[in-house]
Tab-separated table of C-alpha atoms and ligand atoms in Angstrom:
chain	number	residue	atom	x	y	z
L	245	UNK	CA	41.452	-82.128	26.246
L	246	UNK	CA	43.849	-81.057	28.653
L	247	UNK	CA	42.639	-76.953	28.778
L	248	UNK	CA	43.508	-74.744	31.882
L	249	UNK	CA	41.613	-72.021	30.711
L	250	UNK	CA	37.648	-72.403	29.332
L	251	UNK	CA	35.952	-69.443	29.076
L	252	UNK	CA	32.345	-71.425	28.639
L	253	UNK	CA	32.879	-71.968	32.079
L	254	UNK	CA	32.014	-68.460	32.487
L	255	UNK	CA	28.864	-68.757	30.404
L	256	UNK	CA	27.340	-71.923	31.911
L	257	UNK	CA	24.128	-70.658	33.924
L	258	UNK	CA	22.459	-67.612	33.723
L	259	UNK	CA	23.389	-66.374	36.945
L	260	UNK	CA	27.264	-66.993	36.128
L	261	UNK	CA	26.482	-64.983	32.826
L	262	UNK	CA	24.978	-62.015	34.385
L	263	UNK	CA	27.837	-61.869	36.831
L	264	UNK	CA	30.217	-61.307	34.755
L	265	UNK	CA	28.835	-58.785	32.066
L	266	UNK	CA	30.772	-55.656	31.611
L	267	UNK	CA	27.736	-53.194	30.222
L	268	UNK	CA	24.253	-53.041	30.865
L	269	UNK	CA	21.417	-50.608	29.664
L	270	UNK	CA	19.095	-48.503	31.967
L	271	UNK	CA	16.305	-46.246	30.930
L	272	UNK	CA	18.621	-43.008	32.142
L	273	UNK	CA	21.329	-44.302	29.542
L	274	UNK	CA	18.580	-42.425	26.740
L	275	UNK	CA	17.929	-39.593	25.872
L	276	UNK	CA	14.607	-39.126	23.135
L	277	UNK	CA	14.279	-37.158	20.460
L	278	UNK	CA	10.957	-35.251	19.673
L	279	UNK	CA	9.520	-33.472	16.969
L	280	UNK	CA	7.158	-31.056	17.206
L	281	UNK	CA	5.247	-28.630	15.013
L	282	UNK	CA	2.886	-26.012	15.517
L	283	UNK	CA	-0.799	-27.828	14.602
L	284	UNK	CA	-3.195	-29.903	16.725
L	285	UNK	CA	-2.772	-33.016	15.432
L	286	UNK	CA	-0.250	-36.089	15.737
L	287	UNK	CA	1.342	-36.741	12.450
L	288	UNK	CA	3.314	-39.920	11.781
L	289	UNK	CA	6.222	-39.535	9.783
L	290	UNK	CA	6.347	-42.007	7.026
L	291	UNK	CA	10.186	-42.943	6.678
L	292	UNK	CA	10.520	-43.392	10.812
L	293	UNK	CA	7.424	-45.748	11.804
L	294	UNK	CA	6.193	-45.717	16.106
L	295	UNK	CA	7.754	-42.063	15.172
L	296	UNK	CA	5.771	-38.827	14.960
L	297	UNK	CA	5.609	-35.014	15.129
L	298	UNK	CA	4.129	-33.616	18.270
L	299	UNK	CA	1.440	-31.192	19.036
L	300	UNK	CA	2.457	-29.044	22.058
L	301	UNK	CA	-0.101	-30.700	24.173
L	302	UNK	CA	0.881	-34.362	22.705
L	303	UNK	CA	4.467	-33.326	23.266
L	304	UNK	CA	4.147	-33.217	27.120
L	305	UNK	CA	1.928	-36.589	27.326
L	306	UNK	CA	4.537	-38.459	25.245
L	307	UNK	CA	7.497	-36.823	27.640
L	308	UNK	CA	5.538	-37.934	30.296
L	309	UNK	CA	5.103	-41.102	28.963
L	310	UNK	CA	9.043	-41.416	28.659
L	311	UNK	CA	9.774	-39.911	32.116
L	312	UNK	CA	7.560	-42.401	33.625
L	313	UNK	CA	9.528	-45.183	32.007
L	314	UNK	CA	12.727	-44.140	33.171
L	315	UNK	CA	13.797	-41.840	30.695
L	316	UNK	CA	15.655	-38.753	32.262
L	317	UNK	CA	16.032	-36.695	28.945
L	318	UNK	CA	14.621	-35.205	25.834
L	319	UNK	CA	15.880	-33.777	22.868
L	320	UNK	CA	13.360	-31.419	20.855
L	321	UNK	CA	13.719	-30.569	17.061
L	322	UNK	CA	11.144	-28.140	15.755
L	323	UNK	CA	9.091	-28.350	12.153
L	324	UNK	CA	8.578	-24.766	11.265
L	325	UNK	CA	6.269	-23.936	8.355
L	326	UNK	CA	7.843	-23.129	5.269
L	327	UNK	CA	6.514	-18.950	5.705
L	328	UNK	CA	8.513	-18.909	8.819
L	329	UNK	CA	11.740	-20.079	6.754
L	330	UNK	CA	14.527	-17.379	5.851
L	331	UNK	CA	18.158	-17.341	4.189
L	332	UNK	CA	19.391	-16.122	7.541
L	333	UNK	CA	16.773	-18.615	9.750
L	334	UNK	CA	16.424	-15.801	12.523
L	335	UNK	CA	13.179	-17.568	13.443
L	336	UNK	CA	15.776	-19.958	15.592
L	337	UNK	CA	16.402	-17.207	18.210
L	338	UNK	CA	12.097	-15.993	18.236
L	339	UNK	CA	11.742	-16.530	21.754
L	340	UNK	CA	7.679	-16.905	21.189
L	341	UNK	CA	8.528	-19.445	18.362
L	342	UNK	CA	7.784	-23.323	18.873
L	343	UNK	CA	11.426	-24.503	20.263
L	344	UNK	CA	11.046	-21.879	23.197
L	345	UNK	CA	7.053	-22.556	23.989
L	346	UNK	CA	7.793	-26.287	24.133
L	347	UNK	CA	10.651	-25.528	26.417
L	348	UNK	CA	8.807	-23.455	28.982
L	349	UNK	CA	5.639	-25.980	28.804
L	350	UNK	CA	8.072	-28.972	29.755
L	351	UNK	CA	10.174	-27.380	32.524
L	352	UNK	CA	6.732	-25.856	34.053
L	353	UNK	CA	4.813	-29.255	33.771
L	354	UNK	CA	7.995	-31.841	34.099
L	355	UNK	CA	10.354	-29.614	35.754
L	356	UNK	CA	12.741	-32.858	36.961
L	357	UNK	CA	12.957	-33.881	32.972
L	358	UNK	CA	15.967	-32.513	31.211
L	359	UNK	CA	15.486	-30.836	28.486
L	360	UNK	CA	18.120	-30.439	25.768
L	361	UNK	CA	17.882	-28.617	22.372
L	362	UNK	CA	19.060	-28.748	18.950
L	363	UNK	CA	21.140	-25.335	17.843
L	364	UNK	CA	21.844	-25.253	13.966
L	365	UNK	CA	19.963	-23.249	11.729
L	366	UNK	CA	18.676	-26.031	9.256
L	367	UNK	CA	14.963	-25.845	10.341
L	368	UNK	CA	14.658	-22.436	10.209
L	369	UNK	CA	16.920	-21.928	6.952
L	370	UNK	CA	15.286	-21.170	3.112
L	371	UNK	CA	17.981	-23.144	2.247
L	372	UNK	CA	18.051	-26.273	4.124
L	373	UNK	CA	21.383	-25.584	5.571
L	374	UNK	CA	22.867	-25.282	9.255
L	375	UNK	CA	24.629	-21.999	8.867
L	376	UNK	CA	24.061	-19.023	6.757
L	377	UNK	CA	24.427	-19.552	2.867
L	378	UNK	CA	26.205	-16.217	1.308
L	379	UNK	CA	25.369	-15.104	-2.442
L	380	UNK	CA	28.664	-17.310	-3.829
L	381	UNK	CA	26.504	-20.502	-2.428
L	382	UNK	CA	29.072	-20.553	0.668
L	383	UNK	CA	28.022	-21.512	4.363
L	384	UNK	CA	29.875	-18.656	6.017
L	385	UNK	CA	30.747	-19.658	9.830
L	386	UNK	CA	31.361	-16.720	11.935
L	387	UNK	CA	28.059	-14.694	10.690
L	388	UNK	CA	26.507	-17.716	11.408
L	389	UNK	CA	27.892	-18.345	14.881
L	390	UNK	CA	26.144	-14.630	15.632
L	391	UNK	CA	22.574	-16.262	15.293
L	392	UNK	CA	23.338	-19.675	17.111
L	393	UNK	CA	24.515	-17.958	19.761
L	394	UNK	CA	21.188	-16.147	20.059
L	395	UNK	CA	19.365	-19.418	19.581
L	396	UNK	CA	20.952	-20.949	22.265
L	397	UNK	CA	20.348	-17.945	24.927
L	398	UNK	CA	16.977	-18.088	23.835
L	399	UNK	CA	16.584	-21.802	24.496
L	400	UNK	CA	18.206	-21.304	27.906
L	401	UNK	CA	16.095	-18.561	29.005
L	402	UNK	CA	13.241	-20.586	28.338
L	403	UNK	CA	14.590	-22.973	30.656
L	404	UNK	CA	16.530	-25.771	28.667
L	405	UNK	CA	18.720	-28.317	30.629
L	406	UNK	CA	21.354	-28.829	27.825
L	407	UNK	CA	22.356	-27.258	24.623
L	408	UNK	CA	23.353	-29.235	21.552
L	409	UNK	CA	25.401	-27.476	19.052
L	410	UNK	CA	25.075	-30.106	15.765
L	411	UNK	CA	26.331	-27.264	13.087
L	412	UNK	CA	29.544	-28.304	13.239
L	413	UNK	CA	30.777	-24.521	12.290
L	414	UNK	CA	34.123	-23.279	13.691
L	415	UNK	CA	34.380	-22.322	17.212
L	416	UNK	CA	30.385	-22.228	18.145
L	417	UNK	CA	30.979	-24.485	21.452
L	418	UNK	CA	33.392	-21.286	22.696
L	419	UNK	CA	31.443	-18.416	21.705
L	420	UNK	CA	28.071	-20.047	22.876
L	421	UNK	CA	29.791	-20.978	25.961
L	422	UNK	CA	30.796	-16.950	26.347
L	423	UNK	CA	27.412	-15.733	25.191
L	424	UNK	CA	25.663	-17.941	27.904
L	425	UNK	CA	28.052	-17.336	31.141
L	426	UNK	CA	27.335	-13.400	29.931
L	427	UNK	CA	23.822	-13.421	31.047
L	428	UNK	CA	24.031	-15.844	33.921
L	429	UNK	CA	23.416	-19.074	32.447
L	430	UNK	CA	26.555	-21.003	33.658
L	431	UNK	CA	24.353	-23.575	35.085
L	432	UNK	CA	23.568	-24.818	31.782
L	433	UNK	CA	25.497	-27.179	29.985
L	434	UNK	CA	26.463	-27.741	26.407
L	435	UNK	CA	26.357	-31.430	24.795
L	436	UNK	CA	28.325	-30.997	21.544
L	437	UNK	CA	28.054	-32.738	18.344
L	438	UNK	CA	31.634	-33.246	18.270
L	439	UNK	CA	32.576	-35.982	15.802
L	440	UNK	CA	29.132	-35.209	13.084
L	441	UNK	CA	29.586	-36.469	9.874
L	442	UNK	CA	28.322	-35.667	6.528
L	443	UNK	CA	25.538	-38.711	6.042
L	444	UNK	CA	23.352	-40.475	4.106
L	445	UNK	CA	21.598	-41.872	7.043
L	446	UNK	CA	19.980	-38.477	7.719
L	447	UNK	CA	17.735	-39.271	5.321
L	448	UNK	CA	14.440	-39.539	7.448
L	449	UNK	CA	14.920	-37.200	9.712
L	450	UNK	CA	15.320	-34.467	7.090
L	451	UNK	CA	12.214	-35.819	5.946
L	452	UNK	CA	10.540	-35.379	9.188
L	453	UNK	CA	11.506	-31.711	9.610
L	454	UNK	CA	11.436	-31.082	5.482
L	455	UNK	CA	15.000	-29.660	6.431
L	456	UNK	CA	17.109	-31.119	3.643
L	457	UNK	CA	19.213	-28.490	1.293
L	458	UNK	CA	17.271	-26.767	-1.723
L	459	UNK	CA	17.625	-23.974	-3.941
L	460	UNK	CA	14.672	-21.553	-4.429
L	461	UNK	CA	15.681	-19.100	-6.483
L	462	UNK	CA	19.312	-17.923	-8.666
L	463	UNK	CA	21.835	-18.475	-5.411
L	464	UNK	CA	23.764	-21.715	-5.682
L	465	UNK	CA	23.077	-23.973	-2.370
L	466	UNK	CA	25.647	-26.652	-1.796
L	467	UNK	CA	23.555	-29.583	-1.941
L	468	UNK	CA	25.477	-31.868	0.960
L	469	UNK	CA	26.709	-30.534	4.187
L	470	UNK	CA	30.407	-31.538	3.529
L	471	UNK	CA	31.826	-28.310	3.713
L	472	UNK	CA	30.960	-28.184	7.537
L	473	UNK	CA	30.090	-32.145	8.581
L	474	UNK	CA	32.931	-34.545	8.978
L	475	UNK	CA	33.883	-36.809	6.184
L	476	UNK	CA	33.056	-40.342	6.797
L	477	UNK	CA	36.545	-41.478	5.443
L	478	UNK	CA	38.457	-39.828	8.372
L	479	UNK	CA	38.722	-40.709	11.883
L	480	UNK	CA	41.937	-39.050	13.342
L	481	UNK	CA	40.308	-35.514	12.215
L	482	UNK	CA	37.378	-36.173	15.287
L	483	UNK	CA	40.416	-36.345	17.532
L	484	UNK	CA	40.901	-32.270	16.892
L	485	UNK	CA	37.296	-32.231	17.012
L	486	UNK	CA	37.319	-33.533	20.304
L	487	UNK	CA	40.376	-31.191	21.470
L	488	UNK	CA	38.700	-28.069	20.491
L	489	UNK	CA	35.223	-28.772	22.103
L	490	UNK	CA	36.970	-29.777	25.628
L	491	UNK	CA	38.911	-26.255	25.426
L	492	UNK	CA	35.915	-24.506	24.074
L	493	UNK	CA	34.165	-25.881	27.069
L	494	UNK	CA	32.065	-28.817	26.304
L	495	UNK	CA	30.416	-30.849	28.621
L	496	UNK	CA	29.586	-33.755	27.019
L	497	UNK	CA	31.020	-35.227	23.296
L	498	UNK	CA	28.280	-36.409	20.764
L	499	UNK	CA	29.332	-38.818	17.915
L	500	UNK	CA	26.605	-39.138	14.561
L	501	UNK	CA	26.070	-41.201	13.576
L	502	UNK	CA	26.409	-44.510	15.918
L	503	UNK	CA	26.531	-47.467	13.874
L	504	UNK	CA	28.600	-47.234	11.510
L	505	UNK	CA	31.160	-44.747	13.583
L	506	UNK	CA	31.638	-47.073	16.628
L	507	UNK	CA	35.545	-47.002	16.324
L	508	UNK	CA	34.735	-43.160	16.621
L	509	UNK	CA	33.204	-43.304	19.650
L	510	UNK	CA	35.999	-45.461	20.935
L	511	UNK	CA	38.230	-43.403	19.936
L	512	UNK	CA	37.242	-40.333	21.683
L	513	UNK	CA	35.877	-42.502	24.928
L	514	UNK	CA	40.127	-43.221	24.697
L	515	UNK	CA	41.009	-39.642	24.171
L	516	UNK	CA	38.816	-37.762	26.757
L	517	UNK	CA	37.173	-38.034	30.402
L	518	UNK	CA	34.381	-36.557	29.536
L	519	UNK	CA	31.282	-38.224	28.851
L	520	UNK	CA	30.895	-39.472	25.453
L	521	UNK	CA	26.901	-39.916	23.851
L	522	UNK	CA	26.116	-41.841	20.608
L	523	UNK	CA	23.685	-40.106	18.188
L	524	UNK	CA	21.887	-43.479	16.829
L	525	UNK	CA	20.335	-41.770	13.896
L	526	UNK	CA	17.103	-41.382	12.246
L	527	UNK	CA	18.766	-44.253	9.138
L	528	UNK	CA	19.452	-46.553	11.953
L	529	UNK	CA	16.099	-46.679	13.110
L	530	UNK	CA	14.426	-46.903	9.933
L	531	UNK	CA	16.556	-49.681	8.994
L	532	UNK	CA	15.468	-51.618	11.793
L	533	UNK	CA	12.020	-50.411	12.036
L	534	UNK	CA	11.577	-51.369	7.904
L	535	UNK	CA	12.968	-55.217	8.288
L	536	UNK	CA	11.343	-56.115	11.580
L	537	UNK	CA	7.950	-55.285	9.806
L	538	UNK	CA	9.169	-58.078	7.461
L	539	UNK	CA	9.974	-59.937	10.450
L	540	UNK	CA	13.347	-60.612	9.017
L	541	UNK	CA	14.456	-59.477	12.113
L	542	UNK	CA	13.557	-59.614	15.833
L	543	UNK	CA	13.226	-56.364	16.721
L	544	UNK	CA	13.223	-56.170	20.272
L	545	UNK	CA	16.098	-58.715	20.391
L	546	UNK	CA	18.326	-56.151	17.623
L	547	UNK	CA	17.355	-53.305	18.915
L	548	UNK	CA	18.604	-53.872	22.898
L	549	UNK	CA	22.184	-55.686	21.628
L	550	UNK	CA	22.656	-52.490	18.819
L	551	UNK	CA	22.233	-49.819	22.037
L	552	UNK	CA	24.321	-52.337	23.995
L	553	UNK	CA	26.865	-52.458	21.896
L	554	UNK	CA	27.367	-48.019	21.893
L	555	UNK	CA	27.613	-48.876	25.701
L	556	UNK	CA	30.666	-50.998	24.696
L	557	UNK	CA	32.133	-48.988	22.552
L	558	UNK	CA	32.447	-46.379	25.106
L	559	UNK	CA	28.914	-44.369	24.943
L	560	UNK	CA	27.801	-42.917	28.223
L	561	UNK	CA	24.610	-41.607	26.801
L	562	UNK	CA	22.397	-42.519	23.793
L	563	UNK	CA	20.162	-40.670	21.682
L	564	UNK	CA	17.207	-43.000	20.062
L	565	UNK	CA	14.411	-43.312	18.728
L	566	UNK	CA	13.393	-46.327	20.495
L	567	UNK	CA	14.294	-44.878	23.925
L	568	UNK	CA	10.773	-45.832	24.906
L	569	UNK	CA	10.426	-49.328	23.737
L	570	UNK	CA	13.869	-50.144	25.275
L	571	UNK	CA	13.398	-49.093	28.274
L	572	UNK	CA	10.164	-50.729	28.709
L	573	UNK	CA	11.807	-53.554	27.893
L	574	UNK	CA	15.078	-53.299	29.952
L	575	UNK	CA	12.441	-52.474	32.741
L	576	UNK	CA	10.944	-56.387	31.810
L	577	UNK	CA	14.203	-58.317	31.989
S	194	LIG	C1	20.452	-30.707	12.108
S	194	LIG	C2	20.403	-32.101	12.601
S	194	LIG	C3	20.338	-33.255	11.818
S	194	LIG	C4	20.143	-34.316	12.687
S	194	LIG	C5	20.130	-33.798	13.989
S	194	LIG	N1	20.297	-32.423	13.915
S	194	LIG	C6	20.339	-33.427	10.343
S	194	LIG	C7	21.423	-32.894	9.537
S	194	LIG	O1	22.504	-32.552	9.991
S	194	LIG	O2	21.175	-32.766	8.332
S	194	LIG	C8	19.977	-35.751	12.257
S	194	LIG	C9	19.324	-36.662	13.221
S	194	LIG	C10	18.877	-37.963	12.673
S	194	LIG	O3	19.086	-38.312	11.489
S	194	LIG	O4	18.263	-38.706	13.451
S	194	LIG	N2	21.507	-29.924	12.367
């Protein structure tokens, strides 16, 4: 055939292959979630298999474990016991409560490892839900903002890197912003679930925290999050998302969940210069994790072209769950 252009010729030999790629993953694209909880002992969580909740003293060996693979950051989320649990989750801002322990235990014993946090009220809340639920059954957003704020000057007194704001209430990023530079925290940044929507792939991770939204006595609890989480049907609405969260003073924009929001995070990589990160949720993992142990899958090979492919679609950053077996095996290619 008489063809001017062949792109094969492009793909021929390795060398020529590698040459040419536009995205590649490194250990410092992750950042890895960790749960922790308040006993001695390691306990697997059943839904999310390789994944488990931390004992304080695991919790540092497994961060080491990730720093000394490459891995620059970690995320903590906190299992509280169900007597430490209240309608208005104050336990979130208890500065001797597990969040701000594991905090100061990291930054003393891994200083160079940043550490970002989780601020929502969900594992702290009677009610399973991220804000305050009011006698009506509604999740009321500026009473609620009151205690995030205090959970996030908590977390940054006890020395964390990054704060995560993934309640998706109404003008948190600003007043957490305000309530930080107040008492001198400027330094530390806020990595904003921007673009959250209301999911079924949740699923295991509200398992792993027994977080998900139940009633315990008369009050009506809404039994989703879609009065505050995005609705999976719209994608122009992340746009204002976006815009409010760069004025409010973001630092980085979060999109969750990855998979099955990719033209989300292409959108916003469009719409803004800031970074962008790719939540690739607890359902995502579990996914994998369940049909590899069939071996209908190869996991290794599935896992590195899914995270690949947030790269792609725009994501500077990427929280997973396999942030450890990745990048011991982008460190073997
Ligand atoms: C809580 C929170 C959730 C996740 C991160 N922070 C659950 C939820 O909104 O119900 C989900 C993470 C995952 O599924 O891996 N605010």
């Amino acid at each position: 055939m008489d063809l001017i252009y062949r792109p094969r010729r492009l793909r021929r030999t390795a060398s020529l292959r590698s040459m040419i790629q536009e995205n590649t993953l490194s250990a410092s694209d992750f950042i890895y979630p960790l749960f922790v909880h308040e006993g001695k002992d390691v306990q697997p969580i059943g839904a999310m298999p390789g994944i488990n909740r931390w004992s304080l003293d695991s919790l540092l060996k497994e961060a080491e474990r990730a720093w000394n693979l490459g891995i620059k950051c970690v995320v903590l989320f906190p299992k509280i016991s169900e007597s430490l649990k209240t309608e208005d989750g104050v336990e979130c801002f208890n500065e001797k409560g597990l969040i701000p322990r594991a905090i100061r235990l990291l930054k003393k014993e891994l200083p160079e490892m940043t550490v970002m946090t989780d601020v929502a009220l969900d594992p702290y809340s009677s009610d399973g839900h991220d804000g305050i639920v009011s006698s009506e059954g509604v999740v009321l957003n500026d009473e609620t903002i009151v205690n995030l704020c205090k959970q996030a000057l908590v977390q940054a007194q006890s020395g964390a890197d990054l704060i995560g704001p993934s309640d998706m209430m109404d003008g948190r990023v600003g007043a957490i912003r305000e309530a930080l530079d107040d008492e001198g925290f400027e330094h530390v940044g806020i990595i904003s679930y921007t673009a959250k929507y209301s999911s079924a792939y949740y699923g295991p991770f509200r398992e792993a925290l027994d977080s998900a939204p139940k009633a315990l006595n008369a009050k009506p609890i809404p039994k989703d999050k879609s009065t505050y989480q995005m609705n999976p049907a719209n994608a122009r609405e992340a746009r204002i998302e976006a815009h409010l969260d760069e004025q409010e003073g973001a630092d980085i924009l979060m999109v969750k969940p990855g998979l099955a929001y990719m033209d989300i995070i292409y959108r916003l990589k469009q719409e803004s210069d800031l970074p962008i990160a790719a939540y690739n949720v607890s359902g995502e993992y579990s996914m994998i994790k369940a049909a590899a142990a069939k071996s209908w899958i190869d996991e290794k090979a599935v896992v590195l072209e899914t995270l690949l492919s947030f790269k792609r679609a725009g994501a500077d950053l990427i929280l997973t769950y396999h942030a450890c077996d990745a990048a011991q095996w982008v460190r073997d290619v």
